[in-house]
mmCIF file of C-alpha atoms in Angstrom:
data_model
loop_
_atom_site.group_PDB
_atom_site.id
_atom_site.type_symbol
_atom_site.label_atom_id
_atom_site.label_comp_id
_atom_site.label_asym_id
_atom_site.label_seq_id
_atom_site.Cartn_x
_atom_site.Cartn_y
_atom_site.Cartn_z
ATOM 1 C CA UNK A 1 37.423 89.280 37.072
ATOM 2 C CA UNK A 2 37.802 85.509 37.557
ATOM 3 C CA UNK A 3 41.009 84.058 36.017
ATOM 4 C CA UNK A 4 40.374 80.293 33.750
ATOM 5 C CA UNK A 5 41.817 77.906 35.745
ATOM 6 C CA UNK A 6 44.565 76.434 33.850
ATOM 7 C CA UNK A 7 43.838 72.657 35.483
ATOM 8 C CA UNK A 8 40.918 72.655 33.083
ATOM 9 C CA UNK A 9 41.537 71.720 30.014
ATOM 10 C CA UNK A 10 43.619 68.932 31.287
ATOM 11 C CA UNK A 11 40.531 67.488 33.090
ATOM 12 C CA UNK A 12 39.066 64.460 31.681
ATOM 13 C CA UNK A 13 35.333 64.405 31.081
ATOM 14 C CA UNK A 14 33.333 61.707 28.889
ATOM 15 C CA UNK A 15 34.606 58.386 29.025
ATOM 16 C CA UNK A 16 38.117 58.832 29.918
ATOM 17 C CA UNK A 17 36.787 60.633 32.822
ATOM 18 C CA UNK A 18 34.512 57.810 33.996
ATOM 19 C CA UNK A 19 36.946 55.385 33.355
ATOM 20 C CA UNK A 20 39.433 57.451 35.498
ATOM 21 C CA UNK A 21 36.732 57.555 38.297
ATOM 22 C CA UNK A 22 35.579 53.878 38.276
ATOM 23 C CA UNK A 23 39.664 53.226 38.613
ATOM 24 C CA UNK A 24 40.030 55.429 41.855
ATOM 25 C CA UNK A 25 36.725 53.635 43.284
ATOM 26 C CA UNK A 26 38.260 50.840 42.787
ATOM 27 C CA UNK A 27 41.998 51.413 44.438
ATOM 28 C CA UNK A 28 39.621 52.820 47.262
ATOM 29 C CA UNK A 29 37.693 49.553 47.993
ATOM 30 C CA UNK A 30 41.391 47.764 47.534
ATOM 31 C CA UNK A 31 43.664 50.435 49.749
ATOM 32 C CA UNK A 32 42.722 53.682 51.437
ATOM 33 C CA UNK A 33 46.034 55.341 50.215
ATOM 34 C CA UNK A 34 47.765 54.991 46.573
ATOM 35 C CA UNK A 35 51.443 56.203 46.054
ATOM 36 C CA UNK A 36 52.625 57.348 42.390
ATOM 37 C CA UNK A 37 56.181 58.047 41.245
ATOM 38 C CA UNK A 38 56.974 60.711 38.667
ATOM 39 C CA UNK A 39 60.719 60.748 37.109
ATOM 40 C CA UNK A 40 61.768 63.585 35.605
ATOM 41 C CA UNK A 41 64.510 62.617 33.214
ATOM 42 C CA UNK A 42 67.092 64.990 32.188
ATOM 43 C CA UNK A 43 69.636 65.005 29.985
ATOM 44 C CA UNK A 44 72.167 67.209 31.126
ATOM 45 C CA UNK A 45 73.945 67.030 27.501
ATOM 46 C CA UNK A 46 71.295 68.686 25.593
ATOM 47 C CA UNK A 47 69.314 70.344 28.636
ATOM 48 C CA UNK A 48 65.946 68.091 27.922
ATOM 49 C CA UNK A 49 63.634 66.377 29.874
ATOM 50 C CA UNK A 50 61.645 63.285 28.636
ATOM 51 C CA UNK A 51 57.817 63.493 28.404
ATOM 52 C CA UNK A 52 55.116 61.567 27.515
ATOM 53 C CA UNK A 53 51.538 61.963 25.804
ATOM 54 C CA UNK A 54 49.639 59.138 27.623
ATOM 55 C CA UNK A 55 46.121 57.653 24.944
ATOM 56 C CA UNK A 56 43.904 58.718 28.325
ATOM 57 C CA UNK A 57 44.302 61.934 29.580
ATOM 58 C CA UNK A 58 45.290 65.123 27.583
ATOM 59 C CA UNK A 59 48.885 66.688 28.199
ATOM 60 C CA UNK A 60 52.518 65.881 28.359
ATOM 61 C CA UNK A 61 53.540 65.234 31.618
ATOM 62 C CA UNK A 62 56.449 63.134 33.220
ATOM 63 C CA UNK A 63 56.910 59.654 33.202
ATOM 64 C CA UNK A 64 55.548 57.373 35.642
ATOM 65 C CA UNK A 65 52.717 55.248 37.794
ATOM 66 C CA UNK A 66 51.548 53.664 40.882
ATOM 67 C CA UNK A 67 53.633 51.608 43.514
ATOM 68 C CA UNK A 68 51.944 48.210 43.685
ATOM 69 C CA UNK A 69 52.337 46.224 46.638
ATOM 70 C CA UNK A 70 54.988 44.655 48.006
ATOM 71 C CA UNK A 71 57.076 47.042 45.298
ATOM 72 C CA UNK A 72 59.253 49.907 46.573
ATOM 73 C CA UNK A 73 59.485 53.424 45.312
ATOM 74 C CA UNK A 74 62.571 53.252 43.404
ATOM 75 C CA UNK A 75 61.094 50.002 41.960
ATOM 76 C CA UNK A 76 58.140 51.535 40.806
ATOM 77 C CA UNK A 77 60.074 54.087 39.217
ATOM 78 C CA UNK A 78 61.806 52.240 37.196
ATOM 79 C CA UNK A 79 59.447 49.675 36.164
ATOM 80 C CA UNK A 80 57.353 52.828 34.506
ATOM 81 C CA UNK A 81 60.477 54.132 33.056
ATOM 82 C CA UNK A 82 61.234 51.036 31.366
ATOM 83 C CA UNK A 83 57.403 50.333 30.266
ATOM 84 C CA UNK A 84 56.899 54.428 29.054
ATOM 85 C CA UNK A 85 60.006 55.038 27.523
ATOM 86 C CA UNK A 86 62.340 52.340 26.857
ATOM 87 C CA UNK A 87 64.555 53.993 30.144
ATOM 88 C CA UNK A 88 66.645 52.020 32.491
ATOM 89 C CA UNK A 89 68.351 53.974 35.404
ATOM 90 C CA UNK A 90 71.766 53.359 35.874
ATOM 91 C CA UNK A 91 72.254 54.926 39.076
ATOM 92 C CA UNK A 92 70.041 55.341 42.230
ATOM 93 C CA UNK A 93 67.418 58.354 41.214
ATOM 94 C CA UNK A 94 67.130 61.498 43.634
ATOM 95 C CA UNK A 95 63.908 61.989 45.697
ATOM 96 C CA UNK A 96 62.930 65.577 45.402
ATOM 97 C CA UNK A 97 59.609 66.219 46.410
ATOM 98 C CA UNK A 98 56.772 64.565 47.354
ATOM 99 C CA UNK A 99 53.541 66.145 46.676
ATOM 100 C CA UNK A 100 49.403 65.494 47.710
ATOM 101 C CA UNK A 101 47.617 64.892 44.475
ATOM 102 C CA UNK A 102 44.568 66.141 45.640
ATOM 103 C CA UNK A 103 43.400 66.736 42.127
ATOM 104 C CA UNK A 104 42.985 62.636 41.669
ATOM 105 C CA UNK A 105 41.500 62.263 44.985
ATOM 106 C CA UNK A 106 41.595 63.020 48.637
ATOM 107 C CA UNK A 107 44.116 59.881 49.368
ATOM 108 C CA UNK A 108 46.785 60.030 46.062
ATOM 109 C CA UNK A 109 50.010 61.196 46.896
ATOM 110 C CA UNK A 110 53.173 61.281 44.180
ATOM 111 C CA UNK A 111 56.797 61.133 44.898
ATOM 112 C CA UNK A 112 59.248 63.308 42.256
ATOM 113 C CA UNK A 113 62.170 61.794 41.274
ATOM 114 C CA UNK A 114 65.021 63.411 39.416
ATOM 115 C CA UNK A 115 67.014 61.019 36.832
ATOM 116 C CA UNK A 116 69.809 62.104 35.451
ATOM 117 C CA UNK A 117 71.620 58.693 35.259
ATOM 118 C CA UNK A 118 69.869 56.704 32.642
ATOM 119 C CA UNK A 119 70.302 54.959 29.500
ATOM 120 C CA UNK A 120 67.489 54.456 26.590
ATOM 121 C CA UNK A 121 67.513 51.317 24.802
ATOM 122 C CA UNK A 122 65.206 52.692 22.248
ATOM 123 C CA UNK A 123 63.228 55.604 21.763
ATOM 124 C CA UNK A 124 59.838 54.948 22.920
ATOM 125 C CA UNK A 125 57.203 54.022 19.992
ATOM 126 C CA UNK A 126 53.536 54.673 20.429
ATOM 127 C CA UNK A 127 51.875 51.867 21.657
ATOM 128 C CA UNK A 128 47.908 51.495 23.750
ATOM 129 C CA UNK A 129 49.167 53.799 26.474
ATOM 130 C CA UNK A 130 51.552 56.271 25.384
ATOM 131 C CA UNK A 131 50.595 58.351 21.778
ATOM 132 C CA UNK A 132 53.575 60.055 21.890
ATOM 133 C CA UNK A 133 57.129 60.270 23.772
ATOM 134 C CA UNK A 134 60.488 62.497 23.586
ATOM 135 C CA UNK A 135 63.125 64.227 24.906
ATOM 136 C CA UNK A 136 62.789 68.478 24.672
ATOM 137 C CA UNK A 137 64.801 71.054 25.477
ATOM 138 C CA UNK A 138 63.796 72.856 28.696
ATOM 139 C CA UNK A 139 63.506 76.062 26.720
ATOM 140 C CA UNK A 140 61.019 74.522 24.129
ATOM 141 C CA UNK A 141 58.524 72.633 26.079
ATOM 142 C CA UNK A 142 55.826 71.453 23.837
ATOM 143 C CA UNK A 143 52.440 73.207 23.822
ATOM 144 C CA UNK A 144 50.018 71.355 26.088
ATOM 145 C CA UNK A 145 52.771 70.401 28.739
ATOM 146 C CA UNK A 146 50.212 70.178 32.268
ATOM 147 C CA UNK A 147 50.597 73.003 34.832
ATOM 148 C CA UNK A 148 51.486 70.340 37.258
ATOM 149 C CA UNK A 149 55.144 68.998 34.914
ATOM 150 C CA UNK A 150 55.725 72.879 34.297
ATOM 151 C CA UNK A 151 55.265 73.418 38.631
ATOM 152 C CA UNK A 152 57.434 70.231 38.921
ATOM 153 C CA UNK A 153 60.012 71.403 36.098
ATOM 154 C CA UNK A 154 60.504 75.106 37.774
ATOM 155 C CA UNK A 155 61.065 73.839 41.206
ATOM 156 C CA UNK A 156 64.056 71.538 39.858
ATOM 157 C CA UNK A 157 65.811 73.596 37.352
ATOM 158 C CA UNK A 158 64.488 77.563 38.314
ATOM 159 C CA UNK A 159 64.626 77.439 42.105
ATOM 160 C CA UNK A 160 61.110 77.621 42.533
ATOM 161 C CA UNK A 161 59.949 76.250 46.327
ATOM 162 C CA UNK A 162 58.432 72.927 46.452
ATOM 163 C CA UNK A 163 54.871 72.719 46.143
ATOM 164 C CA UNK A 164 53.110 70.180 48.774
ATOM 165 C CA UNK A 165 50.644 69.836 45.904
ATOM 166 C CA UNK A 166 50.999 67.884 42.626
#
């Protein structure tokens, strides 16, 4: 018997989903590859990470965006820390992983970064992009947290290998 693919329910469909396809058309008439950053934020005092609830796409996932040009990784990163939840780092973030997004398209690739040197000015209020935003304890992850933030969680924190795939 065929298992659901847990992906699913996390894939957009309707508008969303257009929208989300006229966007990639349109990074690949402008460049042939695109380059995300994810941070995942921890807070070592309570044992959280931060996630987010973007208006767009269903699931809370980590924090974070696309490098624009002329911007570097680190840059990135903490331009879409600042924008999604009020975050500034306040030391140099670790590169973990960098994984093919092959679920976006055949060209999107993400780098993982691990924070655990930050400071947040405010907690994040909803606003056009992000419904909601928080900090939760590793051990109470809330319900609709993507396969793909869970993968990136366990190969931090539970020793689980690196995944070349977001």
């Amino acid at each position: 018997m065929m298992r659901p693919d847990p992906e699913q329910a996390f894939r957009q469909t309707g508008w969303p989903g257009l929208r989300a396809r006229l966007f990639h058309l349109y990074f690949v008439l402008r460049r042939p590859m695109t380059l995300g950053v994810r941070g995942l934020i921890h807070d070592r005092t309570s044992n959280s990470v931060f996630l987010i609830r973007h208006t767009y796409v269903p699931g809370w996932q980590l924090p974070g965006g696309g490098v624009e040009l002329g911007e570097t990784m680190i840059e990135a990163l903490a331009r879409e820390l600042s924008e999604e939840g009020n975050i500034a780092l306040t030391a140099p973030p670790v590169l973990k992983s960098m994984h093919f997004n092959r679920r976006a398209s055949r060209r999107d690739h993400v780098g993982l970064y691990l924070v655990e040197q930050f400071n947040q000015t405010a907690p994040k209020q909803p606003d056009r992009e992000v419904a909601a935003a928080g900090f939760f304890p590793l051990d109470c992850l809330p319900e609709g947290t993507t396969p793909a933030t869970l993968r990136r969680i366990a190969e931090i924190f539970s020793g689980a290998a690196a995944s070349p795939f977001w």
